Amino acid sequence: MALIVQKYGGTSVGSPERIKNVAKRVARWKAQGHDVVVVVSAMSGETNRLIALAREIQAHPDPRELDVMVSTGEQVTIALLSMALIELGLKARSYTGGQVRILTDNAYTKARIVSIDEDRMRADLKANCVVVVAGFQGVDETGNITTLGRGGSDTTGVALAAALKADECQIYTDVDGVYTTDPRIVPEARRLNTITFEEMLEMASLGSKVLQIRSVEFAGKYKVRLRVLSSFEDEGEGTLITFEEDKDMEKAVISGIAFNRDEAKITVLGVPDRPGIAYQILGPVGDANIDVDMIVQNVGHDGLTDFSFTVHRNDYQKALKVLKPVLEHTKARGIQSGDKIAKVSVVGVGMRSHAGIASTMFRTLAEEGINIEMISTSEIKISVVIDEKYTELAVRVLHKAFALDQPA
Ligand code: ASP
Ligand code: MG
């Protein structure tokens, strides 16, 4: 007998029929003697609908009031799922985040979980009851409703699993696991049986939107055994996110190809090559609350150098504006920038012990005539910035070059 936390996403609870199917699945786990805590998202489209509604009143909705409103999406699905479970003859009770007491800080719309009170859930489980908890929400110290950011129900699931020391946290979604890359681009993409937590973190941060990245960080910190699976299939093991690299399980050096079309690139040309110049450029960018991703500085020539970095596309115009005065006082020659770029990355813990990954990657891109504009690496990842129009081609040829279409 195990304690399982299951999280169902918006499409999985998108209609009464689907909610009934979720209830049946939960009933099967109960019938096997397990204790089950279920976390649900709002019905698909509901959170977007609520946000749009708020914007009809206020272009920039008051954050406290926005959280009061968007948290209702999940309040509907917890009740519906509990009803469906009761209808099947099970005992079930639903709770909002505030009722469980998922205590968060007071950063509305992007709150962080501080603590979770498990007593009530434990008592219900002891009474053979399925506990159904609203994802995405909590309360701050004074009882204000908060939400955890888009996709935050994943984090609720993992956080409850951590608090309850659950045996497994199962994230049910509309895909049956984590893939070597996006199957819409590469039909030969394969589902991974396992992926390490570090790789998953890279894949999530690089644009594979299976899990909210914060939930992966949370799972890593609290060593939660996390599994991604489909709510539309009865069979299938999904993808298990592991902590140790289990070399026998999957021998591939590279686990996946991630890509991201959310960035823009800025190059400050001909800045004086002297101490403090990186700070003079990136200081004001940071002060404006703009996150910088890749950074490249060229080798200087004749006392001058070029300095490039990438930012999120949403911050692109703002970053250019911030840099205007910087250009003047550093006497830089100018700015070259563009937002028609993509970042493509190969990810794999096997990279640590294998040489030649970078050269395979660069050769493969060169053979297709794809120019690399920037490169960055970590221990388990190599990322390149390329022209956006070659994204799909690059992903396809890299997937093939690293034989990701072959079973490991
Ligand atoms: N309903 C919220 C959203 O759409 C939270 C979630 O689904 O994880 O972002
Ligand atoms: Mg989601």
XYZ file of C-alpha atoms and ligand atoms in Angstrom:
418
model
C 0.000 0.000 0.000
C 1.376 3.337 -1.050
C 0.496 6.988 -0.694
C 0.116 8.481 -4.142
C -0.415 12.125 -5.080
C -1.979 12.472 -8.528
C -2.250 15.757 -10.395
C -4.616 16.150 -13.340
C -4.213 19.052 -15.752
C -6.847 21.193 -17.416
C -7.496 18.981 -20.445
C -7.846 15.936 -18.185
C -10.711 17.629 -16.320
C -11.958 19.601 -19.335
C -15.501 18.190 -19.367
C -17.878 16.248 -17.080
C -17.085 13.099 -19.084
C -13.374 13.543 -18.548
C -13.870 14.245 -14.842
C -15.780 10.965 -14.593
C -12.836 9.213 -16.253
C -10.443 10.743 -13.731
C -12.702 9.488 -10.938
C -12.589 5.988 -12.418
C -8.823 6.072 -12.529
C -8.625 7.251 -8.927
C -11.061 4.486 -7.968
C -8.747 1.899 -9.555
C -5.830 3.088 -7.423
C -8.038 3.023 -4.331
C -9.208 -0.486 -5.184
C -5.564 -1.580 -5.128
C -5.405 -0.390 -1.544
C -3.505 2.854 -2.044
C -4.125 6.167 -0.335
C -4.754 8.857 -2.926
C -4.533 12.636 -2.791
C -5.640 14.319 -6.017
C -4.690 17.802 -7.194
C -6.608 19.311 -10.096
C -6.255 22.263 -12.436
C -9.150 24.342 -13.656
C -11.017 23.057 -16.721
C -8.942 23.801 -19.830
C -9.378 27.368 -21.022
C -10.991 28.495 -17.785
C -8.017 30.361 -16.314
C -7.539 32.207 -19.622
C -11.230 33.040 -19.709
C -11.112 34.495 -16.209
C -8.014 36.567 -16.921
C -9.623 37.964 -20.089
C -12.732 38.837 -18.087
C -10.666 40.743 -15.536
C -8.955 42.668 -18.324
C -12.294 43.921 -19.537
C -12.559 45.822 -16.260
C -8.910 46.723 -15.680
C -6.200 46.633 -18.360
C -3.763 45.606 -15.636
C -5.934 43.825 -13.102
C -5.239 44.438 -9.441
C -3.111 41.413 -8.479
C -4.922 40.647 -5.223
C -8.308 40.711 -6.890
C -7.046 38.751 -9.869
C -5.959 35.929 -7.549
C -9.335 35.964 -5.787
C -10.911 35.433 -9.174
C -8.629 33.014 -11.032
C -8.493 30.690 -8.034
C -12.185 29.927 -8.604
C -11.368 27.781 -11.652
C -9.855 25.096 -9.446
C -12.578 25.441 -6.827
C -15.062 24.226 -9.427
C -13.068 21.161 -10.500
C -12.279 19.933 -6.955
C -15.991 19.865 -6.160
C -16.920 18.199 -9.444
C -14.273 15.524 -9.039
C -15.334 14.824 -5.445
C -18.929 14.474 -6.626
C -17.819 12.046 -9.330
C -15.915 9.998 -6.742
C -18.871 9.960 -4.357
C -21.042 8.892 -7.271
C -18.750 5.871 -7.680
C -19.306 4.980 -4.035
C -16.005 6.330 -2.709
C -15.488 8.702 0.163
C -14.068 12.005 -1.061
C -13.595 15.538 0.256
C -12.427 18.594 -1.593
C -10.341 21.440 -0.205
C -9.224 24.771 -1.558
C -5.570 25.683 -1.056
C -6.526 27.933 1.833
C -8.497 25.183 3.565
C -5.591 22.730 3.502
C -3.527 25.627 4.540
C -1.041 25.822 1.788
C 0.705 28.833 3.214
C 2.483 31.063 0.690
C 4.260 34.390 0.690
C 2.158 37.332 -0.429
C 3.505 37.744 -3.968
C 0.152 37.698 -5.748
C 0.037 35.872 -9.108
C 3.455 34.273 -8.478
C 3.422 33.261 -4.837
C 5.805 30.720 -3.387
C 4.781 27.969 -0.999
C 6.129 28.430 2.525
C 4.525 25.493 4.344
C 1.708 22.970 4.131
C -0.418 21.718 6.995
C -0.935 17.991 6.412
C -3.035 17.137 9.491
C -6.401 17.470 7.863
C -5.358 15.453 4.830
C -3.871 12.731 7.050
C -7.072 12.464 9.063
C -9.149 12.099 5.897
C -6.807 9.501 4.437
C -7.017 7.547 7.664
C -10.801 7.582 7.287
C -10.336 5.979 3.831
C -11.254 9.190 2.064
C -9.833 10.481 -1.222
C -8.534 13.997 -0.624
C -9.049 16.387 -3.554
C -7.057 19.631 -3.406
C -7.256 22.694 -5.638
C -4.012 23.266 -7.516
C -2.371 26.618 -8.200
C -3.479 28.386 -5.014
C -2.742 29.067 -1.381
C -3.180 31.735 1.276
C -0.747 34.164 2.781
C -0.293 34.687 6.512
C -3.229 37.048 6.760
C -5.547 34.818 4.777
C -5.387 36.541 1.402
C -5.841 34.163 -1.523
C -2.707 33.783 -3.646
C -1.856 31.871 -6.828
C 1.404 30.225 -7.841
C 1.836 31.374 -11.446
C 0.610 29.768 -14.670
C 0.968 26.012 -14.602
C 1.204 26.183 -10.813
C -0.925 23.098 -10.156
C 2.128 20.982 -10.946
C 3.892 22.678 -8.079
C 0.942 22.108 -5.755
C 1.078 18.399 -6.609
C 4.786 18.106 -5.945
C 4.590 20.220 -2.793
C 1.796 18.060 -1.340
C 3.768 14.934 -2.212
C 6.783 16.395 -0.413
C 4.760 17.414 2.650
C 3.046 14.022 2.894
C 6.239 12.121 2.018
C 4.232 10.376 -0.667
C 5.665 7.349 -2.420
C 5.088 8.920 -5.824
C 3.744 12.086 -7.397
C 2.017 11.309 -10.695
C 1.405 14.157 -13.104
C -1.371 13.189 -15.515
C -1.433 15.263 -18.659
C -2.390 15.098 -22.325
C 0.929 13.564 -23.374
C 2.097 10.159 -22.185
C 5.475 11.262 -20.930
C 8.563 13.289 -21.685
C 9.815 12.945 -25.257
C 13.243 13.192 -26.847
C 11.865 16.292 -28.562
C 8.523 17.751 -29.627
C 6.768 14.968 -31.606
C 4.924 17.596 -33.640
C 8.274 18.512 -35.199
C 9.924 15.119 -35.201
C 7.392 12.296 -35.561
C 10.124 9.773 -34.676
C 10.586 11.340 -31.240
C 10.482 8.692 -28.526
C 9.050 8.708 -25.062
C 11.786 8.417 -22.448
C 11.256 5.791 -19.746
C 13.410 7.796 -17.414
C 15.055 11.169 -17.389
C 17.218 12.534 -14.629
C 15.985 15.400 -12.562
C 18.806 17.630 -13.838
C 17.985 16.856 -17.452
C 14.314 17.528 -16.828
C 15.200 20.864 -15.311
C 17.162 21.780 -18.432
C 14.432 20.543 -20.768
C 11.780 22.484 -18.841
C 13.825 25.673 -18.772
C 14.568 25.297 -22.470
C 10.978 25.293 -23.496
C 9.663 21.753 -23.129
C 6.453 22.705 -21.454
C 5.462 19.394 -19.887
C 5.944 20.566 -16.315
C 6.076 23.938 -14.618
C 9.771 24.459 -13.972
C 9.204 25.373 -10.353
C 7.625 21.977 -9.751
C 10.764 20.288 -11.060
C 12.942 22.417 -8.787
C 10.690 21.526 -5.886
C 10.878 17.816 -6.690
C 14.658 18.050 -6.810
C 14.915 19.856 -3.517
C 12.613 17.501 -1.625
C 13.535 14.331 -3.515
C 9.999 13.671 -4.676
C 9.643 10.680 -6.987
C 7.906 12.253 -9.944
C 6.238 10.583 -12.925
C 4.581 12.131 -15.985
C 1.822 10.113 -17.644
C -1.223 10.382 -19.867
C -4.693 10.652 -18.435
C -6.122 9.377 -21.711
C -4.461 5.974 -21.697
C -4.989 3.142 -19.272
C -1.658 1.492 -19.866
C 1.792 2.969 -19.897
C 4.468 3.791 -17.390
C 4.978 7.355 -18.557
C 8.336 8.949 -17.793
C 9.926 8.629 -14.378
C 12.141 11.482 -13.271
C 15.052 9.899 -11.468
C 17.721 11.259 -9.201
C 20.672 9.087 -9.944
C 21.763 8.483 -13.447
C 20.919 4.859 -13.781
C 23.320 3.885 -16.521
C 21.724 0.490 -17.101
C 18.313 1.888 -17.712
C 19.092 4.149 -20.588
C 22.490 4.336 -22.195
C 21.989 7.296 -24.491
C 24.536 10.061 -24.094
C 21.971 12.642 -25.144
C 18.447 12.492 -23.757
C 16.744 15.152 -25.772
C 16.724 18.181 -28.025
C 14.992 21.233 -26.597
C 14.224 24.488 -28.356
C 12.825 27.847 -27.526
C 11.627 30.686 -29.702
C 11.007 33.110 -26.853
C 14.243 35.047 -26.929
C 15.770 38.058 -28.623
C 19.438 38.833 -29.168
C 21.219 42.116 -28.554
C 24.822 42.950 -29.495
C 26.513 46.098 -28.291
C 29.183 46.830 -30.890
C 32.605 48.339 -30.351
C 32.592 48.911 -26.613
C 35.900 49.764 -24.936
C 37.565 46.533 -23.796
C 38.216 47.461 -20.183
C 37.307 46.251 -16.683
C 33.727 46.900 -15.683
C 32.261 47.044 -19.151
C 30.055 43.946 -18.719
C 28.693 45.466 -15.554
C 28.064 48.817 -17.212
C 25.956 47.111 -19.866
C 24.172 44.434 -17.874
C 23.800 46.384 -14.621
C 21.066 48.674 -15.972
C 19.400 45.695 -17.697
C 19.237 43.841 -14.387
C 18.048 46.949 -12.565
C 15.146 47.086 -15.018
C 14.229 43.568 -13.863
C 15.100 41.997 -17.200
C 16.518 38.488 -17.040
C 19.505 37.832 -19.233
C 20.078 34.341 -20.560
C 23.115 33.760 -22.788
C 26.078 36.123 -22.662
C 28.996 36.231 -25.075
C 31.888 38.662 -25.167
C 34.285 38.591 -28.076
C 38.040 38.717 -27.839
C 38.977 42.387 -28.002
C 40.699 44.075 -30.945
C 42.368 47.491 -30.845
C 40.891 48.129 -27.438
C 37.326 47.454 -28.591
C 35.048 44.461 -28.268
C 31.494 43.310 -29.044
C 29.198 42.176 -26.283
C 26.120 40.015 -26.968
C 23.332 38.631 -24.813
C 19.794 37.319 -25.063
C 16.640 38.343 -23.208
C 13.061 37.141 -23.273
C 11.190 38.505 -26.284
C 8.694 40.216 -24.019
C 11.560 42.267 -22.592
C 13.218 43.029 -25.919
C 11.932 46.589 -26.499
C 12.416 47.459 -22.857
C 16.019 46.240 -22.975
C 16.757 48.341 -26.068
C 15.388 51.391 -24.308
C 17.460 50.773 -21.193
C 20.587 50.455 -23.344
C 20.222 53.835 -25.082
C 21.923 55.894 -22.354
C 24.453 53.086 -21.847
C 25.520 53.439 -25.470
C 26.259 57.084 -24.958
C 28.330 56.905 -21.828
C 30.319 53.823 -22.898
C 30.871 55.385 -26.351
C 29.899 52.093 -27.989
C 29.723 52.055 -31.765
C 26.123 50.887 -31.932
C 23.643 48.126 -31.376
C 22.720 45.178 -33.532
C 19.688 43.205 -32.454
C 16.904 40.961 -33.561
C 14.121 38.828 -32.222
C 13.955 36.327 -35.073
C 16.179 33.847 -33.315
C 15.783 30.447 -31.736
C 17.769 28.602 -29.138
C 18.307 24.912 -29.801
C 19.919 22.712 -27.169
C 21.106 19.152 -26.773
C 20.719 17.862 -23.232
C 22.150 14.784 -21.564
C 23.983 13.788 -18.395
C 26.042 11.387 -20.512
C 27.837 14.440 -21.867
C 29.890 14.537 -18.696
C 31.706 11.378 -19.640
C 31.648 11.648 -23.442
C 33.742 13.949 -25.596
C 32.730 15.029 -29.064
C 29.125 15.999 -28.472
C 29.775 19.627 -29.365
C 31.630 18.745 -32.554
C 28.833 16.386 -33.663
C 26.326 19.132 -33.008
C 28.264 21.830 -34.849
C 29.104 19.583 -37.809
C 25.455 18.558 -38.164
C 24.327 22.174 -38.260
C 27.113 23.142 -40.656
C 26.115 20.384 -43.084
C 22.709 22.025 -43.346
C 24.241 25.464 -43.786
C 22.807 26.678 -40.491
C 24.872 29.483 -39.026
C 25.495 29.465 -35.272
C 25.201 32.963 -33.808
C 25.929 32.206 -30.167
C 26.970 29.183 -28.111
C 26.657 28.422 -24.440
C 27.351 25.264 -22.508
C 26.847 23.692 -19.121
C 27.954 20.319 -17.854
C 24.926 18.584 -19.346
C 23.813 20.922 -22.140
C 25.008 22.705 -25.277
C 22.828 25.519 -26.587
C 23.154 27.458 -29.816
C 21.328 30.508 -31.080
C 20.342 30.298 -34.734
C 18.050 32.053 -37.178
C 14.478 31.269 -36.159
C 13.545 30.032 -39.607
C 15.864 27.029 -39.257
C 14.496 25.847 -35.896
C 12.590 22.827 -37.148
C 15.326 21.759 -39.520
C 17.945 22.022 -36.768
C 15.857 20.014 -34.321
C 15.208 17.314 -36.921
C 18.812 16.862 -38.029
C 20.154 16.909 -34.473
C 17.576 14.377 -33.351
C 18.804 12.105 -36.112
C 22.511 12.816 -35.603
C 22.299 11.723 -31.977
C 20.234 8.657 -32.952
C 17.419 9.684 -30.645
C 14.965 7.922 -32.909
C 16.620 4.580 -32.069
C 15.720 2.838 -28.838
C 18.500 3.373 -26.308
N -5.170 26.745 -13.976
C -3.854 27.306 -13.874
C -3.338 27.670 -15.244
O -4.022 27.510 -16.232
C -2.907 26.412 -13.148
C -2.619 25.101 -13.815
O -3.387 24.658 -14.651
O -1.603 24.485 -13.477
O -2.241 28.145 -15.352
Mg 0.099 22.426 -16.985
